[in-house]
XYZ file of C-alpha atoms in Angstrom:
639
model
C -13.776 49.668 -15.753
C -10.476 47.976 -14.914
C -12.253 44.862 -13.657
C -11.004 45.429 -10.109
C -13.492 45.702 -7.250
C -13.390 45.966 -3.484
C -14.638 42.949 -1.536
C -15.436 43.992 2.037
C -15.612 41.121 4.520
C -18.517 41.965 6.790
C -18.406 40.630 10.355
C -15.099 38.813 10.055
C -14.376 36.226 12.729
C -12.255 38.814 14.541
C -15.478 40.758 15.140
C -17.268 37.708 16.510
C -14.662 36.051 18.679
C -11.314 36.867 20.182
C -8.992 36.069 23.020
C -8.508 38.713 25.669
C -6.586 40.983 26.013
C -6.013 41.376 22.247
C -9.726 41.875 21.672
C -9.624 44.983 23.838
C -7.485 46.621 21.151
C -10.162 45.908 18.521
C -13.556 46.395 20.121
C -14.959 49.594 21.629
C -15.439 49.490 25.389
C -19.214 49.772 25.122
C -19.355 46.549 23.077
C -17.039 44.634 25.407
C -19.235 45.508 28.386
C -21.928 43.277 26.942
C -25.567 44.012 27.714
C -27.441 45.719 26.291
C -25.151 46.023 23.257
C -23.779 42.475 23.033
C -23.917 39.011 24.513
C -20.575 37.756 25.824
C -19.825 34.039 26.086
C -16.789 32.006 27.077
C -15.889 28.543 25.840
C -12.965 26.135 25.766
C -14.325 24.152 22.785
C -14.910 24.953 19.161
C -18.183 24.087 17.431
C -16.926 20.607 16.478
C -16.352 19.755 20.142
C -12.548 20.028 19.980
C -10.614 21.483 22.909
C -9.177 24.966 22.382
C -7.794 27.824 24.482
C -10.460 29.819 26.288
C -12.365 31.957 23.837
C -14.453 35.043 24.453
C -17.346 35.314 22.047
C -18.793 38.764 21.369
C -22.224 38.438 19.762
C -23.559 41.941 19.017
C -27.168 42.810 19.682
C -29.290 42.546 16.523
C -30.090 46.268 16.480
C -26.394 47.153 16.888
C -25.408 44.765 14.084
C -28.135 46.071 11.755
C -27.028 49.665 12.311
C -23.379 48.719 11.679
C -24.137 46.992 8.352
C -26.610 49.644 7.235
C -24.079 52.421 7.845
C -21.317 50.640 5.884
C -23.505 49.727 2.916
C -25.178 53.125 2.771
C -21.811 54.896 2.818
C -20.322 52.614 0.135
C -23.303 52.936 -2.195
C -22.717 51.570 -5.699
C -18.945 51.850 -5.294
C -18.964 48.460 -3.565
C -21.040 45.754 -5.228
C -19.657 42.557 -3.664
C -19.810 41.632 0.029
C -18.397 38.516 1.664
C -20.167 37.689 4.897
C -17.578 36.608 7.445
C -13.994 35.476 7.128
C -13.550 31.764 7.894
C -16.391 31.627 10.424
C -15.883 27.866 10.829
C -12.675 28.638 12.739
C -14.724 30.467 15.341
C -18.434 29.729 15.487
C -20.858 26.948 14.622
C -22.841 26.793 11.361
C -26.008 27.551 13.361
C -24.440 30.626 14.978
C -23.130 31.798 11.618
C -26.512 31.483 9.926
C -28.724 32.820 12.728
C -26.542 35.496 14.339
C -24.588 36.759 11.310
C -25.596 35.619 7.820
C -29.378 36.017 7.908
C -29.383 39.395 9.735
C -26.632 40.817 7.512
C -28.189 39.663 4.233
C -31.558 41.101 5.254
C -29.991 44.557 5.609
C -27.849 44.163 2.475
C -30.755 43.175 0.238
C -32.693 46.213 1.430
C -29.859 48.768 1.226
C -28.218 47.522 -2.008
C -30.352 44.854 -3.714
C -27.982 44.653 -6.703
C -24.919 43.747 -4.616
C -23.382 40.266 -4.835
C -23.575 38.393 -1.534
C -20.801 35.845 -0.977
C -21.521 33.299 1.736
C -19.940 30.538 3.854
C -16.181 31.182 3.364
C -15.268 27.680 4.486
C -11.563 26.974 4.975
C -9.170 24.046 5.205
C -6.635 26.185 7.076
C -5.407 25.233 10.581
C -6.553 21.619 10.255
C -10.206 22.411 9.543
C -12.198 20.351 7.032
C -13.555 22.648 4.338
C -16.491 20.406 3.441
C -17.695 19.924 7.018
C -18.693 23.567 7.611
C -19.891 24.043 4.018
C -22.216 21.031 4.151
C -23.748 22.177 7.437
C -24.381 25.686 6.057
C -25.943 24.276 2.889
C -28.277 22.166 5.008
C -29.252 25.383 6.821
C -30.171 26.893 3.415
C -27.292 29.349 2.982
C -27.660 29.012 -0.809
C -31.108 30.622 -0.749
C -29.736 34.114 -0.156
C -26.190 33.770 -1.566
C -25.044 34.807 -5.021
C -21.741 32.932 -4.651
C -20.085 30.540 -2.183
C -16.494 31.264 -1.126
C -13.721 28.991 0.096
C -10.075 29.142 1.246
C -8.329 25.985 -0.055
C -5.284 25.927 2.235
C -5.396 22.143 2.572
C -5.462 21.661 -1.219
C -3.315 24.317 -2.906
C -1.885 21.995 -5.588
C -2.861 19.073 -7.773
C -0.171 17.104 -5.916
C -1.510 17.961 -2.430
C -2.680 15.043 -0.235
C -6.207 16.279 -0.950
C -5.737 17.322 -4.607
C -6.925 20.766 -5.692
C -9.058 19.504 -8.577
C -10.765 16.884 -6.416
C -11.636 19.481 -3.765
C -13.080 21.931 -6.295
C -15.155 19.311 -8.127
C -16.449 17.882 -4.834
C -17.469 21.372 -3.689
C -19.276 22.113 -6.942
C -21.143 18.814 -6.810
C -22.135 19.393 -3.175
C -23.388 22.936 -3.823
C -25.257 22.005 -7.016
C -27.572 19.746 -5.003
C -28.873 22.850 -3.251
C -28.627 25.474 -6.012
C -27.651 24.576 -9.573
C -25.130 26.891 -11.209
C -24.057 28.608 -7.982
C -20.631 30.236 -8.603
C -17.753 29.432 -6.244
C -15.112 32.025 -5.356
C -11.621 31.507 -3.986
C -11.280 34.605 -1.800
C -7.984 33.805 -0.058
C -4.960 31.581 -0.573
C -1.683 33.039 0.684
C 0.208 29.731 0.510
C 0.192 28.216 -2.982
C 2.068 24.965 -2.352
C 2.050 22.019 0.066
C 4.874 20.718 2.234
C 5.763 23.592 4.555
C 5.710 23.067 8.320
C 2.573 24.290 10.077
C 3.262 27.726 11.550
C 6.264 28.382 9.284
C 5.009 31.660 7.842
C 8.256 32.531 6.103
C 8.615 29.091 4.515
C 4.995 29.070 3.377
C 5.465 32.426 1.655
C 8.327 31.245 -0.572
C 5.982 31.351 -3.540
C 7.462 30.720 -6.976
C 6.005 32.095 -10.181
C 4.856 28.681 -11.408
C 2.819 28.122 -8.216
C 0.665 31.141 -9.073
C 0.270 30.108 -12.720
C -0.689 26.506 -11.919
C -3.319 27.481 -9.341
C -4.829 30.101 -11.657
C -5.071 27.625 -14.554
C -6.568 24.831 -12.444
C -9.309 27.137 -11.177
C -9.961 28.638 -14.603
C -10.221 25.188 -16.192
C -12.623 23.906 -13.498
C -14.965 26.886 -13.626
C -14.079 28.666 -10.379
C -15.708 32.062 -10.939
C -13.236 34.084 -8.835
C -9.668 32.805 -8.622
C -6.948 33.378 -6.034
C -6.732 37.093 -5.175
C -3.434 38.900 -5.571
C -1.314 38.935 -2.426
C 1.234 41.718 -1.974
C 3.842 39.413 -0.417
C 3.716 37.252 -3.557
C 3.922 39.830 -6.329
C 6.760 42.043 -5.029
C 10.447 41.170 -5.165
C 11.964 39.887 -1.932
C 14.786 41.844 -0.282
C 18.196 40.316 -1.004
C 19.392 40.421 2.598
C 21.018 37.160 3.819
C 19.196 35.477 6.725
C 16.553 38.219 6.853
C 13.222 36.458 7.334
C 10.356 38.743 8.217
C 7.002 39.942 6.948
C 8.772 43.118 5.763
C 10.953 41.056 3.400
C 8.604 42.056 0.560
C 8.707 45.862 0.032
C 6.096 47.397 -2.251
C 6.616 48.606 -5.812
C 9.474 46.279 -6.832
C 7.822 43.724 -9.164
C 8.956 40.124 -8.758
C 8.513 36.967 -10.874
C 4.912 36.377 -9.702
C 4.043 39.904 -10.879
C 5.403 39.032 -14.323
C 3.621 35.694 -14.512
C 0.266 37.371 -13.853
C 1.027 39.690 -16.742
C 1.451 36.661 -19.019
C -1.672 34.965 -17.644
C -3.618 38.113 -18.498
C -2.333 38.192 -22.069
C -2.925 34.489 -22.709
C -6.064 33.689 -20.719
C -8.008 36.806 -19.677
C -11.590 36.450 -20.864
C -10.960 32.867 -21.966
C -13.601 30.146 -21.685
C -12.705 26.648 -20.512
C -12.951 23.977 -23.223
C -11.441 20.862 -21.621
C -9.180 19.625 -18.842
C -7.572 16.289 -18.029
C -5.520 14.965 -15.158
C -3.751 11.928 -16.626
C -2.053 8.962 -14.876
C 1.354 10.026 -16.220
C 1.269 13.041 -13.879
C 0.449 15.625 -16.551
C -2.349 18.191 -16.282
C -3.538 19.600 -19.584
C -6.252 22.208 -20.092
C -7.621 24.084 -23.095
C -9.416 27.434 -23.378
C -10.914 29.542 -26.143
C -9.790 33.181 -26.260
C -10.691 35.612 -29.021
C -11.901 32.744 -31.208
C -8.663 30.734 -30.926
C -7.637 27.818 -28.724
C -4.880 28.202 -26.161
C -3.714 25.440 -23.839
C -1.428 24.710 -20.919
C 0.325 21.570 -19.699
C 2.686 20.754 -16.820
C 4.142 17.917 -14.729
C 2.150 18.329 -11.507
C 3.768 15.276 -9.886
C 7.121 17.072 -10.118
C 9.052 14.063 -11.401
C 11.379 16.149 -13.532
C 12.078 13.278 -15.939
C 9.094 13.533 -18.305
C 9.695 14.676 -21.887
C 7.086 15.745 -24.451
C 7.349 16.450 -28.169
C 5.659 19.805 -28.908
C 6.322 19.778 -32.645
C 3.480 21.545 -34.450
C 2.486 23.799 -31.529
C 3.387 27.402 -30.823
C 5.104 27.018 -27.427
C 5.640 29.628 -24.679
C 7.021 29.562 -21.140
C 4.979 30.770 -18.163
C 6.233 34.351 -18.666
C 4.973 34.355 -22.249
C 8.390 34.005 -23.891
C 8.370 31.906 -27.099
C 10.173 28.551 -26.955
C 11.598 26.568 -29.875
C 9.243 23.623 -29.349
C 10.257 20.089 -30.262
C 11.179 17.713 -27.416
C 11.230 19.373 -23.980
C 11.724 18.138 -20.419
C 8.642 19.023 -18.394
C 8.646 20.560 -14.922
C 5.886 21.724 -12.603
C 5.974 25.102 -14.393
C 3.137 25.304 -16.962
C 3.970 25.548 -20.659
C 1.500 27.530 -22.794
C 0.462 26.300 -26.246
C -1.218 28.146 -29.128
C -2.847 26.752 -32.254
C -0.479 28.187 -34.804
C -1.319 26.552 -38.141
C -3.336 23.749 -36.501
C -7.114 23.618 -36.830
C -9.178 23.333 -33.632
C -9.763 19.564 -34.030
C -6.068 19.030 -34.813
C -4.991 21.083 -31.778
C -7.312 19.214 -29.394
C -6.369 15.790 -30.740
C -2.647 16.531 -30.711
C -2.676 17.892 -27.153
C -4.758 15.010 -25.839
C -2.529 12.419 -27.486
C 0.788 13.847 -26.260
C 2.630 10.831 -24.902
C 5.232 11.146 -22.170
C 8.785 10.184 -23.102
C 10.140 8.879 -19.807
C 13.827 8.722 -18.995
C 12.955 6.991 -15.727
C 10.347 4.290 -16.270
C 9.887 3.266 -12.626
C 8.573 5.201 -9.641
C 8.914 4.430 -5.930
C 6.696 5.657 -3.096
C 8.382 8.515 -1.242
C 7.100 7.047 2.059
C 7.793 3.447 3.126
C 6.956 1.171 6.047
C 9.745 -0.292 8.196
C 7.976 -3.335 9.630
C 9.092 -5.558 12.484
C 7.731 -9.094 12.260
C 8.844 -12.344 13.912
C 12.119 -10.821 15.067
C 13.023 -9.627 11.575
C 12.620 -6.300 9.784
C 11.424 -5.672 6.244
C 11.061 -2.487 4.263
C 7.686 -2.309 2.519
C 7.789 0.047 -0.463
C 5.561 0.736 -3.442
C 7.013 0.232 -6.936
C 5.200 1.120 -10.154
C 6.047 0.738 -13.828
C 5.233 3.980 -15.651
C 6.900 3.280 -19.003
C 5.618 1.752 -22.220
C 7.140 -1.706 -21.642
C 7.262 -4.410 -18.977
C 9.986 -3.993 -16.359
C 12.104 -6.455 -14.404
C 15.087 -6.045 -12.137
C 16.176 -5.825 -8.512
C 15.465 -3.414 -5.647
C 17.635 -2.767 -2.607
C 18.084 -0.208 0.144
C 21.008 1.755 1.557
C 21.461 4.480 4.118
C 22.966 5.376 7.451
C 21.927 2.606 9.832
C 20.066 0.496 7.262
C 21.129 -2.001 4.570
C 19.328 -4.648 2.535
C 20.021 -8.254 3.513
C 19.788 -9.021 -0.194
C 18.198 -7.351 -3.221
C 14.662 -8.384 -4.144
C 13.780 -9.369 -7.704
C 10.658 -7.942 -9.338
C 8.757 -8.169 -12.617
C 6.118 -5.594 -13.536
C 3.849 -5.342 -16.523
C 3.307 -1.952 -18.123
C 1.527 0.328 -15.619
C 1.518 -2.351 -12.901
C 2.028 -1.690 -9.173
C 3.692 -3.993 -6.656
C 4.406 -3.712 -2.943
C 7.917 -5.067 -2.370
C 9.149 -6.437 0.940
C 12.912 -5.941 1.176
C 14.597 -7.714 4.143
C 16.848 -5.197 5.917
C 19.237 -4.849 8.833
C 18.687 -1.775 10.991
C 20.861 -0.213 13.675
C 19.637 2.740 15.711
C 16.904 5.166 14.745
C 16.520 5.434 10.992
C 14.174 7.946 9.367
C 15.583 8.337 5.844
C 17.083 5.945 3.305
C 17.726 5.498 -0.401
C 16.022 2.852 -2.523
C 18.171 1.638 -5.407
C 16.556 -0.082 -8.375
C 18.362 -1.843 -11.235
C 16.299 -2.339 -14.403
C 17.107 -2.524 -18.113
C 20.786 -1.871 -17.470
C 20.145 1.339 -15.497
C 20.378 2.170 -11.795
C 17.778 4.509 -10.307
C 17.988 6.059 -6.835
C 14.942 7.204 -4.841
C 14.997 8.946 -1.428
C 12.353 7.583 0.956
C 11.064 8.555 4.390
C 10.635 5.605 6.758
C 7.780 4.924 9.187
C 8.262 2.217 11.825
C 5.365 -0.144 12.488
C 4.703 -3.779 13.364
C 3.074 -6.797 11.785
C 1.245 -9.375 13.914
C -0.840 -12.470 13.288
C -4.586 -12.372 13.741
C -5.407 -13.694 17.213
C -7.361 -12.667 20.317
C -5.755 -9.503 21.710
C -5.626 -8.513 25.392
C -4.590 -5.013 26.540
C -5.032 -2.760 29.565
C -4.572 0.782 30.848
C -1.219 1.845 32.287
C -2.633 1.906 35.833
C -4.140 -1.567 35.426
C -7.654 -0.375 36.296
C -9.206 -1.080 32.886
C -8.700 -3.965 30.484
C -10.040 -4.916 27.076
C -10.022 -7.777 24.585
C -10.448 -7.740 20.810
C -10.947 -10.627 18.414
C -11.326 -10.756 14.639
C -13.251 -13.528 12.924
C -15.236 -14.045 9.762
C -18.293 -15.583 8.213
C -19.569 -15.758 4.651
C -18.954 -12.367 3.036
C -18.431 -10.612 6.384
C -15.652 -9.731 8.828
C -16.480 -9.596 12.537
C -14.704 -7.656 15.282
C -15.698 -8.286 18.892
C -14.404 -5.885 21.567
C -14.959 -6.343 25.300
C -14.146 -3.449 27.685
C -14.167 -3.992 31.451
C -15.405 -0.543 32.473
C -17.788 -0.321 35.421
C -18.309 3.478 35.350
C -20.707 5.278 33.009
C -19.522 8.594 31.529
C -23.054 9.966 31.743
C -24.764 12.487 29.487
C -22.352 13.769 26.811
C -23.152 17.457 27.267
C -20.667 19.466 25.201
C -17.883 16.900 25.522
C -16.130 15.562 22.433
C -16.596 11.873 21.632
C -13.149 10.944 22.943
C -13.922 12.661 26.261
C -16.650 10.111 26.987
C -16.703 6.327 27.229
C -15.726 5.557 23.663
C -13.894 3.050 21.464
C -11.956 4.461 18.519
C -11.110 2.206 15.585
C -8.501 3.025 12.938
C -8.710 0.670 9.948
C -6.715 0.526 6.723
C -8.049 -2.145 4.373
C -5.122 -1.779 1.933
C -1.910 -1.342 3.961
C 0.270 -2.462 1.033
C -1.072 0.319 -1.205
C 1.700 2.945 -1.191
C 1.147 5.688 -3.792
C 4.075 7.651 -5.141
C 3.186 10.760 -3.115
C 1.630 11.231 0.349
C 1.415 7.520 1.146
C 1.158 8.405 4.849
C -2.105 10.316 4.296
C -5.413 8.523 4.744
C -6.348 6.737 1.499
C -9.842 5.774 0.234
C -9.578 2.406 2.030
C -8.615 4.070 5.352
C -11.348 5.007 7.798
C -12.001 5.770 11.450
C -14.918 4.737 13.661
C -16.163 5.978 17.026
C -18.373 3.615 19.013
C -20.277 5.356 21.825
C -21.515 2.537 24.096
C -23.400 4.759 26.578
C -25.568 6.547 23.998
C -28.836 5.500 22.390
C -28.526 3.030 19.509
C -28.851 5.515 16.623
C -25.928 7.557 18.024
C -23.586 4.691 18.874
C -21.651 4.481 15.581
C -19.884 7.495 14.025
C -18.010 7.037 10.732
C -15.150 9.205 9.448
C -13.853 8.169 6.050
C -14.374 7.847 2.303
C -17.916 6.598 1.732
C -17.061 5.571 -1.818
C -15.021 2.678 -0.377
C -17.308 1.622 2.442
C -20.687 2.967 3.499
C -21.402 3.358 7.217
C -24.795 1.773 6.509
C -22.964 -1.452 5.593
C -21.372 -1.679 9.067
C -23.402 -3.479 11.696
C -22.955 -2.412 15.318
C -24.412 -4.099 18.400
C -23.598 -2.963 21.942
C -24.491 -4.921 25.077
C -23.692 -3.899 28.640
C -23.609 -5.532 32.064
C -22.320 -4.672 35.521
C -18.683 -5.329 34.581
C -18.550 -3.328 31.345
C -19.729 -3.485 27.745
C -19.220 -5.545 24.612
C -19.247 -4.332 20.998
C -19.834 -6.581 17.995
C -19.044 -4.972 14.642
C -19.890 -6.580 11.316
C -18.034 -5.263 8.244
C -18.109 -6.101 4.548
C -15.404 -8.708 4.010
C -13.108 -6.272 2.183
C -12.475 -4.292 5.390
C -10.525 -7.207 6.898
C -10.371 -9.569 3.938
C -6.578 -9.618 3.825
C -3.797 -7.888 5.688
C -5.235 -4.815 7.356
C -3.832 -1.871 9.255
C -5.414 -1.583 12.697
C -5.365 0.374 15.928
C -7.938 0.301 18.733
C -8.116 3.031 21.364
C -10.242 2.840 24.506
C -11.391 6.057 26.211
C -12.857 5.939 29.714
C -14.470 8.946 31.384
C -15.584 8.043 34.911
C -18.538 10.395 35.267
C -18.655 13.950 33.933
C -15.561 15.243 35.755
C -13.612 15.711 32.532
C -10.848 13.266 33.476
C -10.273 10.700 30.730
C -8.219 7.507 30.856
C -7.072 6.275 27.434
C -5.085 3.263 26.269
C -4.447 1.582 22.922
C -3.965 -1.931 21.623
C -0.612 -1.293 19.911
C 0.342 2.147 21.359
C 1.094 3.450 17.852
C 1.689 7.232 17.696
C 0.006 9.730 15.346
C -2.523 7.246 13.959
C -5.094 10.045 13.631
C -3.032 11.522 10.779
C -0.569 8.838 9.600
C -1.887 5.506 8.309
C 1.633 4.082 8.026
C 1.787 3.924 11.837
C -1.078 1.404 11.971
C -0.032 -2.109 12.984
C -0.612 -4.652 10.208
C -2.752 -7.615 11.227
C -1.870 -10.500 8.915
C -4.210 -13.070 7.413
C -4.158 -13.469 3.637
C -3.096 -10.811 1.173
C -5.928 -8.888 -0.503
C -4.479 -8.196 -3.955
C -7.699 -6.775 -5.378
C -7.653 -3.797 -2.986
C -4.014 -3.008 -3.711
C -4.798 -2.594 -7.406
């Protein structure tokens, strides 16, 4: 009656897999002994082939599992009408194991014991570095939608609209993917403890510093995009934190003392409970606006998701409220990342929708600078490459410079930008010592703006034949870029006389393998998360010892370049192998970010020798570390 229901998680990953000796505190002895009650397996790889600490899988016998589920469901009866099958199984087992050992057996019992219950499947997560879509797609291909009433997800990699993988993009991509298998399938967010991006991995205390506006923004995004079940309440978010200096512990949040998040959920209930989504828009000015219909009236919300803090809006004509439901005077207000709620007041529905959609940002600061910048060494000199964008209503012109401890501009650089235009500026600088942070200073229209930036050191080289070798001198390789009409060619020769043999369960990089990291638009530096892989950034694995159809593996955004458009030819002889790759011209049509890594596994022993062309660190997660190979500038891509 209160709209609150229990959601048991049947066969959570703790039941399937654990590391000894902790598992001995969870499982009964008879199950840990294995046969005939369970099958025990050990592995040092997860289902994707990645290395991991030794794991001990406990797969219960089918009869034991059936009895376990039947007992729970029979005891719960109609008191429990929703069941989620497994918590984040992709962190533990493969899609095939999930479907065959857990999902299908459990749903068979559930449908028989309580046919009216809602079955929630998949529970894919982007926590701990996992890719949410990877596990989901595999389960959909194994027909998980056939016996699911909803699909669940844990969006840890995309908590906000400003996350490197934006929340709205992730939700819409999921819905599109699922609809191909079952139209209208609801999606449920069944866990999201951490509602913002930017905390250090493993920093539990920092990740739990949830503010009230984080909860409101996530709720409104999911409501506007049709997520059927939004972020569940979390006790460490809704209670007030203890006011004890330097006390950082899970017990910092005692029960029964309501905090700001508690109050914001109260307001969300009053303004949006039972509301139906009408429209939503994520606009280039960094504003997210959404409209709902509740009790026959329109109610909206709007906020500055890019967190600029210098955007003003004129709310004249609206009834305006803060995120706690307190009325505000309206008129011109400075926006923050805390949502503002809007009611119709005397406006008709068409007037309300038109007025909200046409709200135009009044910007105090009409220029933005990328928060990440490249510090590039080239020809004995150093330049700072930064992204500058005009976000005002007029053209902009002025000068940009740089200052900071250990770094100064040789001279300011002049710029001219049309309204909404982007430019990548190269500022000559002098650097002494290790520099990681600096301040960009921009003079325009008689004003001085200051922007903090994080610096990433890389190099710029001319396109030429490259020669490189392993540290022990045993292996060597060459790479050469060239072109022909409409195509870019990359030829790689590796002098490797040993064959890594059958792949078995080894990851790609634990076999003879060439890894390519390519960024077709290295001058494109967005305002936020410029170090994250962009649409024009992709990664290739070339497996020279495998059969032709398995030799090329593509990781990247297929909307920019399709793997089918990349030609790959591998030839081998007694001294090694040669790879000829043929790309669409845009992959290397101008300056491109590049790294090449060679992996050599002599036989199946598990020992791997690796070496790289430029020895750039962290290229698997930071595109700004790629070395820039210079030819001609590709301005079309940077747009």
